[in-house]
């Protein structure tokens, strides 16, 4: 869940890790993340997201985005 959007960073409270982490909170640097019109992720305060990081960057093109049953099902398949 996004708890703060501040310029080029987003702070998230983590409810579940699918792989590779255990922190209760993460801060993402979004300075180089493409804008939504280019299939990026628009992080909004209070929004719930599934976020995949590849080589230190937020994976886009449908791999990261707002949490919904379809994306959750894909994450369960990919990381389950």
mmCIF file with all atom_site columns, C-alpha atoms in Angstrom:
data_model
loop_
_atom_site.group_PDB
_atom_site.id
_atom_site.type_symbol
_atom_site.label_atom_id
_atom_site.label_alt_id
_atom_site.label_comp_id
_atom_site.label_asym_id
_atom_site.label_entity_id
_atom_site.label_seq_id
_atom_site.pdbx_PDB_ins_code
_atom_site.Cartn_x
_atom_site.Cartn_y
_atom_site.Cartn_z
_atom_site.occupancy
_atom_site.B_iso_or_equiv
_atom_site.pdbx_formal_charge
_atom_site.auth_seq_id
_atom_site.auth_comp_id
_atom_site.auth_asym_id
_atom_site.auth_atom_id
_atom_site.pdbx_PDB_model_num
ATOM 1  C CA . UNK A 1 1  ? 0.000  0.000   0.000   1.00 0.00 ? 1  UNK A CA 1
ATOM 2  C CA . UNK A 1 2  ? 1.350  3.424   -0.943  1.00 0.00 ? 2  UNK A CA 1
ATOM 3  C CA . UNK A 1 3  ? 1.751  5.569   2.156   1.00 0.00 ? 3  UNK A CA 1
ATOM 4  C CA . UNK A 1 4  ? 3.620  8.460   0.549   1.00 0.00 ? 4  UNK A CA 1
ATOM 5  C CA . UNK A 1 5  ? 4.441  9.766   -2.910  1.00 0.00 ? 5  UNK A CA 1
ATOM 6  C CA . UNK A 1 6  ? 7.196  12.359  -2.660  1.00 0.00 ? 6  UNK A CA 1
ATOM 7  C CA . UNK A 1 7  ? 8.706  13.687  -5.873  1.00 0.00 ? 7  UNK A CA 1
ATOM 8  C CA . UNK A 1 8  ? 10.808 10.848  -7.289  1.00 0.00 ? 8  UNK A CA 1
ATOM 9  C CA . UNK A 1 9  ? 10.138 8.298   -4.544  1.00 0.00 ? 9  UNK A CA 1
ATOM 10 C CA . UNK A 1 10 ? 7.259  6.173   -3.297  1.00 0.00 ? 10 UNK A CA 1
ATOM 11 C CA . UNK A 1 11 ? 7.044  4.657   0.195   1.00 0.00 ? 11 UNK A CA 1
ATOM 12 C CA . UNK A 1 12 ? 5.033  1.431   0.463   1.00 0.00 ? 12 UNK A CA 1
ATOM 13 C CA . UNK A 1 13 ? 3.877  -0.673  3.400   1.00 0.00 ? 13 UNK A CA 1
ATOM 14 C CA . UNK A 1 14 ? 4.415  -4.308  2.422   1.00 0.00 ? 14 UNK A CA 1
ATOM 15 C CA . UNK A 1 15 ? 1.625  -6.774  3.183   1.00 0.00 ? 15 UNK A CA 1
ATOM 16 C CA . UNK A 1 16 ? 3.159  -9.769  1.379   1.00 0.00 ? 16 UNK A CA 1
ATOM 17 C CA . UNK A 1 17 ? 6.460  -10.706 -0.234  1.00 0.00 ? 17 UNK A CA 1
ATOM 18 C CA . UNK A 1 18 ? 6.267  -13.191 -3.074  1.00 0.00 ? 18 UNK A CA 1
ATOM 19 C CA . UNK A 1 19 ? 10.067 -13.545 -3.265  1.00 0.00 ? 19 UNK A CA 1
ATOM 20 C CA . UNK A 1 20 ? 13.300 -11.953 -2.137  1.00 0.00 ? 20 UNK A CA 1
ATOM 21 C CA . UNK A 1 21 ? 12.427 -9.748  0.802   1.00 0.00 ? 21 UNK A CA 1
ATOM 22 C CA . UNK A 1 22 ? 11.131 -9.387  4.318   1.00 0.00 ? 22 UNK A CA 1
ATOM 23 C CA . UNK A 1 23 ? 10.930 -5.637  5.089   1.00 0.00 ? 23 UNK A CA 1
ATOM 24 C CA . UNK A 1 24 ? 7.679  -4.146  6.357   1.00 0.00 ? 24 UNK A CA 1
ATOM 25 C CA . UNK A 1 25 ? 8.281  -1.022  4.286   1.00 0.00 ? 25 UNK A CA 1
ATOM 26 C CA . UNK A 1 26 ? 10.145 -0.180  1.072   1.00 0.00 ? 26 UNK A CA 1
ATOM 27 C CA . UNK A 1 27 ? 11.009 3.050   -0.705  1.00 0.00 ? 27 UNK A CA 1
ATOM 28 C CA . UNK A 1 28 ? 11.118 2.986   -4.491  1.00 0.00 ? 28 UNK A CA 1
ATOM 29 C CA . UNK A 1 29 ? 13.041 5.505   -6.566  1.00 0.00 ? 29 UNK A CA 1
ATOM 30 C CA . UNK A 1 30 ? 10.687 6.328   -9.421  1.00 0.00 ? 30 UNK A CA 1
ATOM 31 C CA . UNK A 1 31 ? 12.799 8.999   -11.145 1.00 0.00 ? 31 UNK A CA 1
ATOM 32 C CA . UNK A 1 32 ? 13.499 6.762   -14.151 1.00 0.00 ? 32 UNK A CA 1
ATOM 33 C CA . UNK A 1 33 ? 10.156 4.918   -14.221 1.00 0.00 ? 33 UNK A CA 1
ATOM 34 C CA . UNK A 1 34 ? 8.202  5.629   -17.435 1.00 0.00 ? 34 UNK A CA 1
ATOM 35 C CA . UNK A 1 35 ? 5.029  7.640   -17.162 1.00 0.00 ? 35 UNK A CA 1
ATOM 36 C CA . UNK A 1 36 ? 1.681  5.865   -17.211 1.00 0.00 ? 36 UNK A CA 1
ATOM 37 C CA . UNK A 1 37 ? 1.061  6.753   -20.862 1.00 0.00 ? 37 UNK A CA 1
ATOM 38 C CA . UNK A 1 38 ? 4.167  4.727   -21.716 1.00 0.00 ? 38 UNK A CA 1
ATOM 39 C CA . UNK A 1 39 ? 2.874  1.695   -19.771 1.00 0.00 ? 39 UNK A CA 1
ATOM 40 C CA . UNK A 1 40 ? 4.496  2.675   -16.489 1.00 0.00 ? 40 UNK A CA 1
ATOM 41 C CA . UNK A 1 41 ? 2.919  2.525   -13.035 1.00 0.00 ? 41 UNK A CA 1
ATOM 42 C CA . UNK A 1 42 ? 1.136  5.520   -11.517 1.00 0.00 ? 42 UNK A CA 1
ATOM 43 C CA . UNK A 1 43 ? 1.529  5.208   -7.756  1.00 0.00 ? 43 UNK A CA 1
ATOM 44 C CA . UNK A 1 44 ? -1.296 6.921   -5.850  1.00 0.00 ? 44 UNK A CA 1
ATOM 45 C CA . UNK A 1 45 ? -1.484 7.510   -2.077  1.00 0.00 ? 45 UNK A CA 1
ATOM 46 C CA . UNK A 1 46 ? -3.510 4.728   -0.462  1.00 0.00 ? 46 UNK A CA 1
ATOM 47 C CA . UNK A 1 47 ? -3.396 2.495   -3.535  1.00 0.00 ? 47 UNK A CA 1
ATOM 48 C CA . UNK A 1 48 ? -2.543 -1.212  -3.328  1.00 0.00 ? 48 UNK A CA 1
ATOM 49 C CA . UNK A 1 49 ? 0.049  -2.474  -5.818  1.00 0.00 ? 49 UNK A CA 1
ATOM 50 C CA . UNK A 1 50 ? 1.934  -5.564  -6.833  1.00 0.00 ? 50 UNK A CA 1
ATOM 51 C CA . UNK A 1 51 ? 5.489  -4.540  -7.664  1.00 0.00 ? 51 UNK A CA 1
ATOM 52 C CA . UNK A 1 52 ? 8.168  -6.627  -9.299  1.00 0.00 ? 52 UNK A CA 1
ATOM 53 C CA . UNK A 1 53 ? 11.763 -5.440  -9.333  1.00 0.00 ? 53 UNK A CA 1
ATOM 54 C CA . UNK A 1 54 ? 14.120 -6.650  -12.076 1.00 0.00 ? 54 UNK A CA 1
ATOM 55 C CA . UNK A 1 55 ? 17.771 -5.602  -11.929 1.00 0.00 ? 55 UNK A CA 1
ATOM 56 C CA . UNK A 1 56 ? 16.914 -2.909  -9.372  1.00 0.00 ? 56 UNK A CA 1
ATOM 57 C CA . UNK A 1 57 ? 14.140 -1.307  -11.416 1.00 0.00 ? 57 UNK A CA 1
ATOM 58 C CA . UNK A 1 58 ? 10.347 -1.480  -11.244 1.00 0.00 ? 58 UNK A CA 1
ATOM 59 C CA . UNK A 1 59 ? 9.217  -3.921  -13.939 1.00 0.00 ? 59 UNK A CA 1
ATOM 60 C CA . UNK A 1 60 ? 6.543  -2.387  -16.138 1.00 0.00 ? 60 UNK A CA 1
ATOM 61 C CA . UNK A 1 61 ? 4.445  -3.597  -19.102 1.00 0.00 ? 61 UNK A CA 1
ATOM 62 C CA . UNK A 1 62 ? 1.830  -5.269  -16.924 1.00 0.00 ? 62 UNK A CA 1
ATOM 63 C CA . UNK A 1 63 ? 4.263  -6.986  -14.556 1.00 0.00 ? 63 UNK A CA 1
ATOM 64 C CA . UNK A 1 64 ? 3.782  -4.320  -11.868 1.00 0.00 ? 64 UNK A CA 1
ATOM 65 C CA . UNK A 1 65 ? 0.574  -2.411  -11.303 1.00 0.00 ? 65 UNK A CA 1
ATOM 66 C CA . UNK A 1 66 ? -2.483 -1.900  -9.148  1.00 0.00 ? 66 UNK A CA 1
ATOM 67 C CA . UNK A 1 67 ? -3.407 -5.032  -7.215  1.00 0.00 ? 67 UNK A CA 1
ATOM 68 C CA . UNK A 1 68 ? -6.311 -6.909  -8.749  1.00 0.00 ? 68 UNK A CA 1
ATOM 69 C CA . UNK A 1 69 ? -7.362 -10.572 -8.848  1.00 0.00 ? 69 UNK A CA 1
ATOM 70 C CA . UNK A 1 70 ? -5.838 -11.186 -12.298 1.00 0.00 ? 70 UNK A CA 1
ATOM 71 C CA . UNK A 1 71 ? -2.394 -9.814  -11.403 1.00 0.00 ? 71 UNK A CA 1
ATOM 72 C CA . UNK A 1 72 ? -2.520 -11.535 -7.997  1.00 0.00 ? 72 UNK A CA 1
ATOM 73 C CA . UNK A 1 73 ? -3.212 -14.826 -9.770  1.00 0.00 ? 73 UNK A CA 1
ATOM 74 C CA . UNK A 1 74 ? -0.224 -14.286 -12.048 1.00 0.00 ? 74 UNK A CA 1
ATOM 75 C CA . UNK A 1 75 ? 2.026  -13.522 -9.058  1.00 0.00 ? 75 UNK A CA 1
ATOM 76 C CA . UNK A 1 76 ? 0.805  -16.683 -7.313  1.00 0.00 ? 76 UNK A CA 1
ATOM 77 C CA . UNK A 1 77 ? 1.683  -18.658 -10.444 1.00 0.00 ? 77 UNK A CA 1
ATOM 78 C CA . UNK A 1 78 ? 5.054  -16.978 -11.029 1.00 0.00 ? 78 UNK A CA 1
ATOM 79 C CA . UNK A 1 79 ? 6.225  -16.955 -7.410  1.00 0.00 ? 79 UNK A CA 1
ATOM 80 C CA . UNK A 1 80 ? 4.050  -19.576 -5.700  1.00 0.00 ? 80 UNK A CA 1
#
